[in-house]
Amino acid sequence: MQNKTVEFLKEAKGEFVSGAGIAEKLGITRTAVWKHIKKLRTLGYDIESREKSGYSLRGLTEKLLPAEILPGLDTKIIGTDENKIRHFESVDSTNGVAKSLASKYPDGTIIVAEEQTGGKGRLDRSFFSPNGKGIWFSLLLHPNFLPKDAPKATLTAAVAVARAMDKFNLKAQIKWPNDIMHDGRKIVGILTEMSGEISRINYLVIGMGINVNISREEFPPEIRDIAASLSEVAGKEISRIEFFRAVLEEFDKLYIEILKNGFDDVLKLWRKYNITLGKNIRVISAENGETFEGVAVDIDSDGALVVDTPEGRRTVYAGDVSIRTK
Ligand code: BTN
């Protein structure tokens, strides 16, 4: 309901609107309006109040609220209405929240938080997710493809972010399977979790952490040399709301494509953005923790990485890759 109040204030384009006017329009009491205003202020909206004139909206919030994301969001499945965008101030991990809500929420629900206190990375690592500085979110999906195709859904998410970066004229480079890099430092990480049976996915949670406006000094020293942010690449602040919309729109288009026609086109796009193929790499296999080196030659139709090693050709389904300089 407080979203209706904010919509009403937005429509007034900075003019004052009376509490009584809002109350009448929304069919609520003036006290309820006042409560909405108080709540909206805590959410970061700048609202001036004057005794005789009422309320005027002076500034919007920077938070990733449905009321800010939805206007102008052009998607067909992902986050299409307020019910499908669940915003939290602070959570342990948006993937954790998404998994706990998975049975109740529909395909295309987004769980987004201003900060994560226990952000999870791949291979049991933690993921730095400071307040208001990035886009920390999870997509809850109930797709009709097979569980064996889930890794390719992760590649799809990486391509969606790369295409969003294109829209912002930022060069995107994907390191297999799905890290988005800049000059050897990681800007975006993706963690996919799944529940399913052999022939059916119950749910897929694709968690994405996008470092948006984090300066070099703001990263903890231990990741300062391996992490980067969009604002560093752009040389200026990037609107989290606008970038988030772009990612959701790109993912929505690709998701519709893979549900209808499979992953061929997405794999082609992935190849276009990849920086792994043709390089000397070191692999830590997630299957058995083994480390080996070789040349990355291709990704196969499952999205697995094909590596030529001195001992022969190997296929890696999950793992961590570092690109060797020589
Ligand atoms: C990685 O690069 O290791 C994957 C990082 C994934 C981070 C995102 S942030 C939103 C979602 N919630 C989590 O706890 N992790 C993912």
Tab-separated table of C-alpha atoms and ligand atoms in Angstrom:
chain	number	residue	atom	x	y	z
A	1	MET	CA	0.000	0.000	0.000
A	2	GLN	CA	2.845	2.427	0.751
A	3	ASN	CA	3.796	1.872	-2.898
A	4	LYS	CA	0.501	3.445	-3.900
A	5	THR	CA	1.381	6.468	-1.757
A	6	VAL	CA	4.730	6.809	-3.477
A	7	GLU	CA	3.089	6.437	-6.903
A	8	PHE	CA	0.688	9.199	-5.966
A	9	LEU	CA	3.515	11.475	-4.857
A	10	LYS	CA	5.450	10.716	-8.059
A	11	GLU	CA	2.454	11.676	-10.176
A	12	ALA	CA	2.378	15.073	-8.443
A	13	LYS	CA	5.881	15.746	-9.899
A	14	GLY	CA	7.197	17.588	-6.847
A	15	GLU	CA	4.000	19.550	-6.147
A	16	PHE	CA	2.528	19.285	-2.661
A	17	VAL	CA	-0.397	16.916	-2.176
A	18	SER	CA	-2.481	16.962	0.949
A	19	GLY	CA	-2.617	14.046	3.381
A	20	ALA	CA	-6.400	14.195	3.150
A	21	GLY	CA	-6.204	13.989	-0.653
A	22	ILE	CA	-3.967	10.898	-0.558
A	23	ALA	CA	-6.173	9.327	2.135
A	24	GLU	CA	-9.295	9.836	0.086
A	25	LYS	CA	-7.742	8.583	-3.129
A	26	LEU	CA	-6.407	5.413	-1.493
A	27	GLY	CA	-9.408	4.868	0.789
A	28	ILE	CA	-7.313	4.967	3.977
A	29	THR	CA	-7.092	7.263	7.013
A	30	ARG	CA	-4.779	10.276	7.286
A	31	THR	CA	-2.946	8.476	10.083
A	32	ALA	CA	-2.283	5.584	7.719
A	33	VAL	CA	-0.929	8.057	5.151
A	34	TRP	CA	1.398	9.504	7.791
A	35	LYS	CA	2.618	5.981	8.606
A	36	HIS	CA	3.337	5.367	4.926
A	37	ILE	CA	5.298	8.614	4.732
A	38	LYS	CA	7.362	7.640	7.784
A	39	LYS	CA	8.052	4.203	6.285
A	40	LEU	CA	8.942	5.692	2.889
A	41	ARG	CA	11.440	8.019	4.535
A	42	THR	CA	13.147	5.082	6.232
A	43	LEU	CA	13.357	3.480	2.784
A	44	GLY	CA	15.321	6.473	1.545
A	45	TYR	CA	12.659	8.599	-0.139
A	46	ASP	CA	13.118	12.315	0.511
A	47	ILE	CA	9.639	13.635	1.351
A	48	GLU	CA	9.048	17.155	2.559
A	49	SER	CA	5.989	17.864	4.680
A	50	ARG	CA	4.405	21.285	5.212
A	51	GLU	CA	1.623	21.942	7.635
A	52	LYS	CA	-0.985	23.401	5.314
A	53	SER	CA	0.164	21.950	1.991
A	54	GLY	CA	0.831	18.272	2.717
A	55	TYR	CA	3.649	16.221	1.216
A	56	SER	CA	6.036	16.658	-1.676
A	57	LEU	CA	8.466	14.095	-3.082
A	58	ARG	CA	11.916	15.713	-3.308
A	59	GLY	CA	14.085	12.712	-4.072
A	60	LEU	CA	13.816	9.041	-4.905
A	61	THR	CA	15.427	6.208	-3.028
A	62	GLU	CA	18.500	4.409	-4.319
A	63	LYS	CA	17.266	1.109	-2.911
A	64	LEU	CA	16.327	-1.751	-5.205
A	65	LEU	CA	12.642	-1.588	-4.304
A	66	PRO	CA	9.908	-3.003	-6.544
A	67	ALA	CA	8.358	0.482	-6.729
A	68	GLU	CA	11.569	1.746	-8.369
A	69	ILE	CA	12.399	-1.268	-10.509
A	70	LEU	CA	8.979	-2.030	-11.941
A	71	PRO	CA	8.264	1.236	-13.805
A	72	GLY	CA	9.799	0.721	-17.237
A	73	LEU	CA	10.805	-2.912	-16.629
A	74	ASP	CA	10.117	-4.770	-19.849
A	75	THR	CA	9.972	-8.473	-18.931
A	76	LYS	CA	7.506	-11.274	-19.522
A	77	ILE	CA	8.471	-13.785	-16.798
A	78	ILE	CA	11.109	-12.274	-14.535
A	79	GLY	CA	9.941	-9.915	-11.765
A	80	THR	CA	6.824	-8.900	-13.629
A	81	ASP	CA	4.893	-7.575	-10.610
A	82	GLU	CA	5.318	-6.623	-6.960
A	83	ASN	CA	4.712	-10.148	-5.800
A	84	LYS	CA	7.645	-11.343	-7.896
A	85	ILE	CA	10.190	-8.869	-6.503
A	86	ARG	CA	10.958	-9.559	-2.842
A	87	HIS	CA	13.210	-6.866	-1.434
A	88	PHE	CA	15.093	-7.198	1.858
A	89	GLU	CA	17.249	-4.724	3.720
A	90	SER	CA	19.650	-7.358	5.020
A	91	VAL	CA	19.722	-11.133	4.693
A	92	ASP	CA	22.226	-13.871	5.302
A	93	SER	CA	22.128	-14.954	1.649
A	94	THR	CA	19.519	-14.245	-1.033
A	95	ASN	CA	20.064	-17.806	-2.305
A	96	GLY	CA	19.098	-19.083	1.152
A	97	VAL	CA	15.934	-16.952	1.187
A	98	ALA	CA	15.059	-18.007	-2.378
A	99	LYS	CA	15.405	-21.687	-1.445
A	100	SER	CA	13.180	-21.250	1.601
A	101	LEU	CA	10.495	-19.551	-0.512
A	102	ALA	CA	10.903	-21.839	-3.514
A	103	SER	CA	7.796	-23.962	-3.078
A	104	LYS	CA	5.510	-20.941	-2.606
A	105	TYR	CA	6.729	-18.523	-5.247
A	106	PRO	CA	6.340	-18.680	-9.014
A	107	ASP	CA	8.814	-18.938	-11.855
A	108	GLY	CA	10.646	-15.648	-12.267
A	109	THR	CA	10.560	-14.455	-8.651
A	110	ILE	CA	13.474	-12.232	-7.618
A	111	ILE	CA	14.925	-12.060	-4.117
A	112	VAL	CA	17.078	-8.961	-3.750
A	113	ALA	CA	18.848	-7.503	-0.717
A	114	GLU	CA	20.714	-4.293	0.040
A	115	GLU	CA	23.321	-6.328	1.914
A	116	GLN	CA	24.161	-9.939	2.666
A	117	THR	CA	25.759	-10.870	5.950
A	118	GLY	CA	26.672	-14.382	4.787
A	119	GLY	CA	26.901	-14.088	1.001
A	120	LYS	CA	27.905	-17.437	-0.477
A	121	GLY	CA	30.320	-17.998	-3.332
A	122	ARG	CA	31.152	-21.109	-5.292
A	123	LEU	CA	33.292	-23.837	-3.740
A	124	ASP	CA	32.129	-22.819	-0.238
A	125	ARG	CA	33.753	-19.416	-0.419
A	126	SER	CA	32.167	-16.306	1.075
A	127	PHE	CA	31.004	-13.413	-1.103
A	128	PHE	CA	31.563	-9.774	-0.091
A	129	SER	CA	28.156	-8.025	-0.314
A	130	PRO	CA	28.260	-4.566	1.332
A	131	ASN	CA	25.174	-2.421	1.894
A	132	GLY	CA	23.870	-0.511	-1.128
A	133	LYS	CA	27.037	-1.027	-3.182
A	134	GLY	CA	26.070	-3.869	-5.445
A	135	ILE	CA	23.208	-5.932	-6.729
A	136	TRP	CA	22.912	-9.060	-4.607
A	137	PHE	CA	20.016	-11.123	-5.841
A	138	SER	CA	18.680	-14.549	-6.681
A	139	LEU	CA	16.353	-15.622	-9.441
A	140	LEU	CA	13.922	-18.346	-8.489
A	141	LEU	CA	13.037	-20.430	-11.520
A	142	HIS	CA	10.849	-23.448	-12.143
A	143	PRO	CA	11.997	-24.327	-15.650
A	144	ASN	CA	10.775	-27.246	-17.705
A	145	PHE	CA	14.217	-28.343	-18.906
A	146	LEU	CA	16.151	-31.275	-17.448
A	147	PRO	CA	18.413	-31.070	-14.372
A	148	LYS	CA	21.418	-31.882	-16.587
A	149	ASP	CA	20.813	-28.542	-18.333
A	150	ALA	CA	21.065	-26.492	-15.121
A	151	PRO	CA	24.757	-25.559	-15.660
A	152	LYS	CA	23.767	-23.986	-18.971
A	153	ALA	CA	21.187	-21.852	-17.176
A	154	THR	CA	24.144	-20.466	-15.222
A	155	LEU	CA	25.976	-19.654	-18.449
A	156	THR	CA	22.766	-17.944	-19.586
A	157	ALA	CA	22.874	-15.691	-16.533
A	158	ALA	CA	26.478	-14.737	-17.316
A	159	VAL	CA	25.507	-13.865	-20.895
A	160	ALA	CA	22.603	-11.750	-19.586
A	161	VAL	CA	24.975	-9.687	-17.433
A	162	ALA	CA	27.445	-9.371	-20.334
A	163	ARG	CA	24.672	-8.066	-22.584
A	164	ALA	CA	23.530	-5.625	-19.907
A	165	MET	CA	27.127	-4.359	-19.750
A	166	ASP	CA	27.051	-3.915	-23.544
A	167	LYS	CA	24.033	-1.654	-23.120
A	168	PHE	CA	26.101	0.484	-20.749
A	169	ASN	CA	29.066	0.450	-23.158
A	170	LEU	CA	31.129	-1.567	-20.707
A	171	LYS	CA	33.332	-4.342	-22.028
A	172	ALA	CA	32.288	-7.721	-20.656
A	173	GLN	CA	34.549	-10.757	-20.511
A	174	ILE	CA	33.322	-14.116	-19.246
A	175	LYS	CA	35.726	-16.559	-17.639
A	176	TRP	CA	34.388	-20.118	-17.664
A	177	PRO	CA	31.949	-20.935	-16.347
A	178	ASN	CA	30.401	-17.651	-15.351
A	179	ASP	CA	32.676	-15.058	-13.788
A	180	ILE	CA	32.502	-11.654	-15.414
A	181	MET	CA	35.946	-10.150	-15.431
A	182	HIS	CA	37.742	-6.877	-16.022
A	183	ASP	CA	41.527	-6.858	-16.442
A	184	GLY	CA	41.792	-10.176	-14.646
A	185	ARG	CA	39.619	-9.062	-11.707
A	186	LYS	CA	36.123	-10.334	-11.031
A	187	ILE	CA	33.105	-8.005	-11.209
A	188	VAL	CA	30.274	-10.522	-11.064
A	189	GLY	CA	29.953	-13.966	-9.519
A	190	ILE	CA	27.135	-16.442	-10.054
A	191	LEU	CA	26.110	-19.322	-7.817
A	192	THR	CA	23.399	-21.697	-8.974
A	193	GLU	CA	21.668	-24.121	-6.653
A	194	MET	CA	19.077	-26.680	-7.605
A	195	SER	CA	16.542	-29.051	-6.166
A	196	GLY	CA	15.235	-31.753	-8.414
A	197	GLU	CA	14.810	-35.349	-9.323
A	198	ILE	CA	16.546	-37.146	-12.182
A	199	SER	CA	14.031	-36.017	-14.766
A	200	ARG	CA	12.596	-32.850	-13.255
A	201	ILE	CA	13.809	-29.600	-11.712
A	202	ASN	CA	11.778	-28.532	-8.662
A	203	TYR	CA	13.524	-25.218	-8.556
A	204	LEU	CA	16.641	-23.512	-9.726
A	205	VAL	CA	18.091	-20.604	-7.775
A	206	ILE	CA	20.549	-18.492	-9.746
A	207	GLY	CA	22.293	-16.126	-7.341
A	208	MET	CA	24.187	-13.219	-8.830
A	209	GLY	CA	26.489	-10.819	-7.082
A	210	ILE	CA	27.261	-7.723	-9.127
A	211	ASN	CA	29.830	-5.305	-7.733
A	212	VAL	CA	28.431	-1.962	-8.849
A	213	ASN	CA	29.789	1.043	-6.965
A	214	ILE	CA	32.672	-0.319	-4.913
A	215	SER	CA	35.973	1.511	-5.014
A	216	ARG	CA	39.272	-0.340	-4.841
A	217	GLU	CA	39.844	0.718	-1.217
A	218	GLU	CA	36.402	-0.464	-0.174
A	219	PHE	CA	37.180	-4.073	-1.049
A	220	PRO	CA	38.718	-6.005	1.836
A	221	PRO	CA	42.513	-6.247	1.353
A	222	GLU	CA	42.366	-10.001	0.721
A	223	ILE	CA	40.239	-9.562	-2.430
A	224	ARG	CA	41.420	-6.113	-3.530
A	225	ASP	CA	43.613	-7.559	-6.262
A	226	ILE	CA	41.088	-10.049	-7.578
A	227	ALA	CA	37.811	-8.075	-7.427
A	228	ALA	CA	36.582	-5.069	-9.418
A	229	SER	CA	33.329	-3.160	-9.861
A	230	LEU	CA	31.300	-1.689	-12.706
A	231	SER	CA	32.024	1.855	-11.511
A	232	GLU	CA	35.760	1.169	-11.779
A	233	VAL	CA	35.315	-0.005	-15.368
A	234	ALA	CA	33.040	2.911	-16.252
A	235	GLY	CA	35.053	5.539	-14.390
A	236	LYS	CA	31.812	6.821	-12.867
A	237	GLU	CA	28.960	5.708	-10.601
A	238	ILE	CA	26.437	3.383	-12.199
A	239	SER	CA	22.740	3.426	-11.272
A	240	ARG	CA	22.039	0.126	-9.571
A	241	ILE	CA	18.365	0.377	-10.468
A	242	GLU	CA	19.026	0.919	-14.180
A	243	PHE	CA	21.662	-1.784	-14.375
A	244	PHE	CA	19.438	-4.222	-12.495
A	245	ARG	CA	16.593	-3.581	-14.941
A	246	ALA	CA	18.932	-4.210	-17.866
A	247	VAL	CA	20.112	-7.542	-16.411
A	248	LEU	CA	16.548	-8.678	-15.713
A	249	GLU	CA	15.426	-7.742	-19.219
A	250	GLU	CA	18.343	-9.537	-20.865
A	251	PHE	CA	17.859	-12.621	-18.718
A	252	ASP	CA	14.124	-12.634	-19.436
A	253	LYS	CA	14.725	-12.655	-23.209
A	254	LEU	CA	17.316	-15.433	-22.982
A	255	TYR	CA	15.179	-17.457	-20.575
A	256	ILE	CA	12.259	-17.392	-23.001
A	257	GLU	CA	14.654	-18.455	-25.773
A	258	ILE	CA	16.092	-21.427	-23.841
A	259	LEU	CA	12.656	-22.618	-22.692
A	260	LYS	CA	11.445	-22.573	-26.287
A	261	ASN	CA	14.448	-23.499	-28.392
A	262	GLY	CA	17.154	-24.848	-26.086
A	263	PHE	CA	20.626	-23.484	-25.394
A	264	ASP	CA	22.317	-23.311	-28.831
A	265	ASP	CA	22.008	-19.548	-29.215
A	266	VAL	CA	23.064	-18.862	-25.646
A	267	LEU	CA	26.171	-21.021	-26.052
A	268	LYS	CA	27.050	-19.048	-29.198
A	269	LEU	CA	26.690	-15.795	-27.287
A	270	TRP	CA	28.723	-17.191	-24.403
A	271	ARG	CA	31.558	-17.988	-26.828
A	272	LYS	CA	31.427	-14.408	-28.088
A	273	TYR	CA	32.094	-12.983	-24.621
A	274	ASN	CA	34.422	-15.686	-23.314
A	275	ILE	CA	38.076	-15.051	-22.472
A	276	THR	CA	38.890	-18.660	-21.568
A	277	LEU	CA	38.930	-20.523	-24.885
A	278	GLY	CA	42.311	-20.718	-26.568
A	279	LYS	CA	44.146	-19.873	-23.324
A	280	ASN	CA	46.546	-21.818	-21.140
A	281	ILE	CA	44.629	-22.461	-17.970
A	282	ARG	CA	44.905	-24.078	-14.584
A	283	VAL	CA	41.816	-25.955	-13.432
A	284	ILE	CA	40.743	-26.946	-9.950
A	285	SER	CA	38.122	-29.585	-10.545
A	286	ALA	CA	35.107	-29.285	-8.236
A	287	GLU	CA	34.468	-32.994	-8.683
A	288	ASN	CA	37.587	-34.216	-6.849
A	289	GLY	CA	39.621	-31.102	-6.020
A	290	GLU	CA	42.336	-32.172	-8.482
A	291	THR	CA	44.432	-29.436	-10.118
A	292	PHE	CA	45.720	-29.701	-13.680
A	293	GLU	CA	46.864	-27.490	-16.554
A	294	GLY	CA	46.161	-27.393	-20.250
A	295	VAL	CA	44.688	-25.387	-23.110
A	296	ALA	CA	40.950	-24.603	-23.029
A	297	VAL	CA	39.726	-25.623	-26.480
A	298	ASP	CA	35.925	-25.447	-26.352
A	299	ILE	CA	32.738	-25.757	-24.355
A	300	ASP	CA	30.636	-28.753	-25.327
A	301	SER	CA	26.860	-28.859	-25.776
A	302	ASP	CA	26.486	-29.354	-21.986
A	303	GLY	CA	28.438	-26.176	-21.287
A	304	ALA	CA	31.365	-28.242	-19.937
A	305	LEU	CA	34.902	-27.025	-20.600
A	306	VAL	CA	37.050	-29.126	-22.910
A	307	VAL	CA	40.745	-28.940	-22.027
A	308	ASP	CA	43.719	-30.387	-23.902
A	309	THR	CA	46.320	-31.487	-21.371
A	310	PRO	CA	49.686	-33.175	-21.980
A	311	GLU	CA	47.960	-36.396	-20.879
A	312	GLY	CA	45.064	-36.019	-23.315
A	313	ARG	CA	41.698	-34.334	-23.644
A	314	ARG	CA	39.610	-33.764	-20.510
A	315	THR	CA	36.111	-32.434	-19.919
A	316	VAL	CA	35.396	-30.353	-16.815
A	317	TYR	CA	31.807	-30.002	-15.630
A	318	ALA	CA	32.400	-27.871	-12.546
A	319	GLY	CA	35.464	-26.172	-11.214
A	320	ASP	CA	37.534	-23.082	-10.980
A	321	VAL	CA	39.747	-21.827	-13.773
A	322	SER	CA	42.655	-19.416	-13.701
A	323	ILE	CA	44.085	-18.103	-16.914
A	324	ARG	CA	47.854	-18.474	-17.150
A	325	THR	CA	49.828	-15.652	-18.648
A	326	LYS	CA	52.291	-17.937	-20.464
B	1	BTN	C1	31.130	-16.906	-6.959
B	1	BTN	O1	31.660	-16.163	-7.757
B	1	BTN	O2	31.794	-17.653	-6.259
B	1	BTN	C2	29.639	-16.872	-6.845
B	1	BTN	C3	29.166	-15.677	-6.075
B	1	BTN	C4	27.662	-15.579	-6.008
B	1	BTN	C5	27.203	-14.436	-5.124
B	1	BTN	C6	25.735	-14.228	-5.187
B	1	BTN	S1	25.248	-12.757	-4.361
B	1	BTN	C7	23.587	-13.205	-4.441
B	1	BTN	C8	23.520	-14.696	-4.194
B	1	BTN	N1	23.443	-14.984	-2.777
B	1	BTN	C9	24.536	-15.600	-2.322
B	1	BTN	O3	24.726	-15.929	-1.139
B	1	BTN	N2	25.395	-15.801	-3.326
B	1	BTN	C10	24.879	-15.311	-4.590
